[in-house]
Coordinates of C-alpha atoms in Angstrom, one line a residue:
X1 CA 52.5 18.1 -105.3
X2 CA 53.9 20.8 -107.7
X3 CA 52.3 23.5 -109.4
X4 CA 53.8 22.9 -112.8
X5 CA 53.8 19.4 -114.2
X6 CA 57.4 18.1 -114.8
X7 CA 58.9 20.6 -112.5
X8 CA 60.1 19.7 -108.9
X9 CA 60.3 22.8 -106.8
X10 CA 61.9 22.1 -103.5
X11 CA 62.5 25.8 -102.5
X12 CA 60.0 25.8 -99.8
X13 CA 61.1 22.4 -98.4
X14 CA 63.8 22.5 -95.7
X15 CA 65.2 20.1 -95.3
X16 CA 64.7 18.4 -98.7
X17 CA 66.5 16.2 -101.0
X18 CA 67.5 18.4 -103.9
X19 CA 68.2 15.8 -106.5
X20 CA 64.9 13.8 -105.7
X21 CA 64.0 11.8 -108.9
X22 CA 61.3 13.1 -111.1
X23 CA 57.9 11.4 -110.6
X24 CA 58.0 10.8 -106.9
X25 CA 56.6 14.1 -105.9
X26 CA 58.0 16.3 -103.2
X27 CA 60.8 15.2 -100.9
X28 CA 60.9 16.1 -97.1
X29 CA 62.4 14.8 -94.0
X30 CA 59.2 15.7 -92.0
X31 CA 57.6 12.2 -92.4
X32 CA 60.9 10.8 -91.0
X33 CA 60.8 13.0 -88.0
X34 CA 57.2 12.3 -87.3
X35 CA 58.0 8.5 -87.5
X36 CA 60.9 8.9 -85.2
X37 CA 58.7 10.6 -82.6
X38 CA 56.0 8.0 -82.8
X39 CA 58.5 5.1 -82.5
X40 CA 60.0 6.9 -79.3
X41 CA 56.5 6.7 -77.6
X42 CA 56.5 3.1 -77.9
X43 CA 60.1 2.8 -76.7
X44 CA 59.1 5.0 -73.6
X45 CA 56.1 2.4 -72.9
X46 CA 58.6 -0.4 -73.1
X47 CA 60.9 1.1 -70.8
X48 CA 58.1 1.7 -68.2
X49 CA 56.8 -1.7 -68.4
X50 CA 60.4 -3.2 -68.0
X51 CA 60.8 -1.0 -64.9
X52 CA 64.0 0.9 -66.3
X53 CA 63.3 4.2 -64.4
X54 CA 59.7 6.0 -64.3
X55 CA 61.6 9.3 -64.6
X56 CA 63.4 8.0 -67.7
X57 CA 60.4 6.6 -69.4
X58 CA 58.2 9.8 -68.8
X59 CA 61.1 11.9 -70.2
X60 CA 61.3 9.8 -73.3
X61 CA 57.6 9.9 -73.8
X62 CA 57.5 13.7 -73.3
X63 CA 60.4 14.2 -75.8
X64 CA 59.1 11.8 -78.3
X65 CA 55.5 13.2 -78.2
X66 CA 56.9 16.7 -78.7
X67 CA 59.1 15.5 -81.7
X68 CA 56.0 13.7 -83.1
X69 CA 53.9 16.8 -83.0
X70 CA 56.6 19.0 -84.4
X71 CA 57.2 16.5 -87.3
X72 CA 53.5 16.3 -88.0
X73 CA 53.0 20.1 -87.9
X74 CA 55.8 20.6 -90.4
X75 CA 54.8 17.8 -92.6
X76 CA 51.2 19.0 -92.9
X77 CA 52.1 22.6 -93.1
X78 CA 54.6 22.1 -96.1
X79 CA 52.2 19.8 -97.8
X80 CA 48.9 21.6 -97.5
X81 CA 49.2 25.2 -96.1
X82 CA 52.3 26.8 -97.6
X83 CA 51.7 28.1 -101.1
X84 CA 48.0 26.7 -101.1
X85 CA 46.6 29.4 -103.4
X86 CA 49.6 28.9 -105.9
X87 CA 48.4 25.3 -106.6
X88 CA 46.0 24.2 -109.3
X89 CA 43.3 21.9 -107.8
X90 CA 43.5 18.4 -109.4
X91 CA 40.9 15.8 -108.8
X92 CA 43.6 13.2 -109.2
X93 CA 45.5 14.5 -106.3
X94 CA 42.5 14.9 -104.2
X95 CA 41.5 11.1 -104.7
X96 CA 45.1 10.2 -103.9
X97 CA 44.8 12.0 -100.5
X98 CA 41.3 10.4 -99.7
X99 CA 42.6 6.9 -100.5
X100 CA 45.7 7.6 -98.7
X101 CA 43.7 8.3 -95.5
X102 CA 41.7 5.1 -96.3
X103 CA 44.8 3.2 -96.4
X104 CA 46.1 4.7 -93.2
X105 CA 43.0 4.0 -91.4
X106 CA 43.3 0.3 -92.6
X107 CA 46.7 0.0 -90.9
X108 CA 45.2 1.6 -87.8
X109 CA 42.6 -1.1 -87.7
X110 CA 45.5 -3.5 -87.8
X111 CA 47.1 -1.8 -84.8
X112 CA 44.0 -1.7 -82.6
X113 CA 43.2 -5.2 -83.8
X114 CA 46.4 -6.5 -82.4
X115 CA 45.6 -4.9 -79.0
X116 CA 42.0 -6.1 -79.0
X117 CA 43.2 -9.7 -79.9
X118 CA 45.4 -9.6 -76.7
X119 CA 42.5 -8.5 -74.6
X120 CA 40.2 -11.1 -76.2
X121 CA 42.8 -13.8 -75.5
X122 CA 43.1 -12.9 -71.7
X123 CA 39.3 -12.6 -71.5
X124 CA 38.9 -16.1 -72.6
X125 CA 40.7 -17.5 -69.7
X126 CA 39.8 -17.1 -66.0
X127 CA 38.0 -14.0 -65.4
X128 CA 38.8 -11.7 -63.8
X129 CA 42.5 -12.3 -63.7
X130 CA 42.8 -10.0 -60.8
X131 CA 40.7 -7.6 -58.7
X132 CA 39.4 -5.0 -61.1
X133 CA 38.5 -1.4 -60.4
X134 CA 35.1 0.1 -61.0
X135 CA 35.3 0.9 -64.8
X136 CA 31.8 2.1 -65.9
X137 CA 31.0 5.2 -64.0
X138 CA 29.8 8.7 -64.8
X139 CA 33.1 9.9 -66.2
X140 CA 33.5 7.5 -69.0
X141 CA 29.6 7.9 -69.9
X142 CA 30.3 11.7 -70.1
X143 CA 33.3 11.4 -72.0
X144 CA 31.6 9.0 -74.6
X145 CA 28.6 11.4 -75.1
X146 CA 31.2 14.3 -75.5
X147 CA 33.1 12.4 -78.2
X148 CA 29.9 11.2 -80.1
X149 CA 28.6 14.8 -80.0
X150 CA 31.9 16.0 -81.5
X151 CA 31.3 13.7 -84.5
X152 CA 27.9 15.4 -85.1
X153 CA 29.3 18.9 -84.7
X154 CA 32.0 18.1 -87.2
X155 CA 29.6 16.7 -89.7
X156 CA 27.5 19.8 -89.2
X157 CA 30.5 22.0 -90.0
X158 CA 31.2 20.1 -93.3
X159 CA 27.7 20.5 -94.4
X160 CA 27.9 24.2 -93.6
X161 CA 31.0 24.5 -95.6
X162 CA 29.4 22.8 -98.7
X163 CA 26.6 25.2 -98.4
X164 CA 28.9 28.2 -98.3
X165 CA 28.1 29.2 -94.8
X166 CA 31.7 30.1 -93.5
X167 CA 30.5 31.2 -90.1
X168 CA 28.8 27.9 -89.2
X169 CA 31.7 26.0 -90.6
X170 CA 34.1 27.8 -88.3
X171 CA 31.6 27.3 -85.3
X172 CA 31.2 23.7 -85.9
X173 CA 35.0 23.2 -86.1
X174 CA 35.6 25.3 -82.8
X175 CA 33.0 23.2 -80.9
X176 CA 34.4 20.0 -82.2
X177 CA 37.9 21.1 -81.0
X178 CA 36.6 22.1 -77.5
X179 CA 34.8 18.7 -77.1
X180 CA 37.8 16.9 -78.1
X181 CA 40.0 18.8 -75.8
X182 CA 37.5 18.2 -72.9
X183 CA 37.5 14.5 -73.7
X184 CA 41.4 14.3 -73.5
X185 CA 41.2 16.2 -70.2
X186 CA 38.5 13.7 -68.9
X187 CA 40.7 10.7 -69.9
X188 CA 43.9 12.3 -68.1
X189 CA 41.6 12.7 -65.0
X190 CA 40.4 9.1 -65.1
X191 CA 44.1 8.0 -65.3
X192 CA 44.9 10.2 -62.3
X193 CA 41.9 8.4 -60.3
X194 CA 43.0 4.9 -61.5
X195 CA 46.8 5.4 -60.9
X196 CA 47.0 7.7 -58.0
X197 CA 43.8 7.0 -55.8
X198 CA 43.3 3.3 -56.7
X199 CA 46.6 2.2 -57.6
X200 CA 45.5 0.6 -60.9
X201 CA 48.5 1.0 -63.4
X202 CA 49.7 -0.6 -66.5
X203 CA 51.8 -3.0 -64.5
X204 CA 48.7 -4.2 -62.5
X205 CA 48.5 -7.7 -64.2
X206 CA 47.3 -8.6 -67.5
X207 CA 44.2 -6.6 -67.6
X208 CA 46.0 -3.4 -66.6
X209 CA 48.3 -3.8 -69.5
X210 CA 45.3 -4.2 -72.0
X211 CA 43.4 -1.4 -70.5
X212 CA 46.1 1.2 -70.6
X213 CA 47.5 0.0 -73.8
X214 CA 44.1 0.4 -75.5
X215 CA 43.0 3.5 -73.9
X216 CA 46.3 5.1 -74.0
X217 CA 46.7 4.4 -77.8
X218 CA 43.2 5.7 -78.4
X219 CA 44.0 8.8 -76.4
X220 CA 47.1 9.4 -78.5
X221 CA 44.8 9.1 -81.6
X222 CA 42.4 11.6 -80.4
X223 CA 45.2 13.9 -79.5
X224 CA 46.5 13.4 -83.2
X225 CA 43.0 14.1 -84.5
X226 CA 42.8 17.3 -82.5
X227 CA 46.0 18.4 -84.1
X228 CA 44.8 17.6 -87.5
X229 CA 41.5 19.6 -86.9
X230 CA 43.5 22.4 -85.2
X231 CA 45.4 22.9 -88.4
X232 CA 42.2 22.7 -90.5
X233 CA 40.8 25.4 -88.2
X234 CA 43.9 27.6 -88.7
X235 CA 43.4 27.2 -92.6
X236 CA 39.7 27.8 -92.1
X237 CA 40.5 31.2 -90.4
X238 CA 42.6 32.1 -93.4
X239 CA 39.9 31.3 -95.9
X240 CA 41.5 28.3 -97.5
X241 CA 38.3 26.3 -97.9
X242 CA 35.2 26.6 -100.0
X243 CA 32.4 24.3 -101.2
X244 CA 34.6 23.2 -104.0
X245 CA 38.0 23.0 -102.1
X246 CA 37.7 21.1 -98.9
X247 CA 39.4 17.6 -99.4
X248 CA 41.7 18.0 -96.4
X249 CA 38.6 18.9 -94.3
X250 CA 36.9 15.6 -95.5
X251 CA 40.1 13.5 -94.9
X252 CA 40.6 14.9 -91.3
X253 CA 36.8 14.2 -90.7
X254 CA 37.3 10.7 -91.7
X255 CA 40.0 10.3 -89.2
X256 CA 37.9 12.0 -86.4
X257 CA 34.9 9.7 -87.0
X258 CA 37.3 6.7 -87.1
X259 CA 38.6 7.4 -83.6
X260 CA 35.0 8.0 -82.4
X261 CA 33.9 4.6 -83.7
X262 CA 36.9 2.9 -82.1
X263 CA 36.1 4.5 -78.8
X264 CA 32.5 3.2 -78.8
X265 CA 33.7 -0.2 -79.5
X266 CA 36.4 0.1 -76.9
X267 CA 33.8 1.2 -74.2
X268 CA 31.5 -1.7 -75.0
X269 CA 34.3 -4.3 -75.1
X270 CA 36.8 -3.1 -72.6
X271 CA 34.8 -1.1 -69.9
X272 CA 31.3 -3.0 -70.1
X273 CA 32.7 -6.3 -71.1
X274 CA 35.3 -6.4 -68.4
X275 CA 32.7 -5.9 -65.7
X276 CA 30.5 -8.6 -67.1
X277 CA 31.1 -11.8 -65.1
X278 CA 33.7 -9.9 -62.8

């Protein structure tokens, strides 16, 4: 997005393509960096499944995750934060961002749908395919309650912003971030219990691959959502939102509500559904 129509100013984008054709917006390498990091996470999962060194797969996953987050931060910072007040607000640009998020969430439905399709395929066969751990316990119920609550606190924060109540807006964002962090910590602890104490891993048969594939993918999305909300929170502290300028808040909120809805479906289908008939 540029401040003057017909003029492409790439001075604040490093690296960038200086001779990028007019009409294509700003050019940046940050989306490419983010994509490389995201692809590396899948490569790490493949290395682990194929048994090519647990240390190697963990190292690739950690490095790729860090690259993904760095690329995401650089992408969003240069796209939305830097020079925010120098830009003229355009309803057309805001609509593009909203529709862009809707299109992205549509692709996410396809990604989750593929893994759910795999689970439904194995669920239609002999059940259970192997001995299953106890899935529905107090931890998953508490985690679910916290994530659902975070959607309400985020919605409350949005309402406060539209009413011009900056204090409640910041409070709602902060509470949402804390609840999201607790949820991620709870999922890490659940993995510890399953993997270390019960010996249930991604290599534990068909269900193990489906369980860790779905919950791990969702955990990655919650982490991404927390990063997005963290950037929104930093911008909010700098006073970059108002009742009239809040499009990035609403788009980040759309993403957070999406991962919340996916988790509820995941719990009903994967956790509860797996124990039915087991």
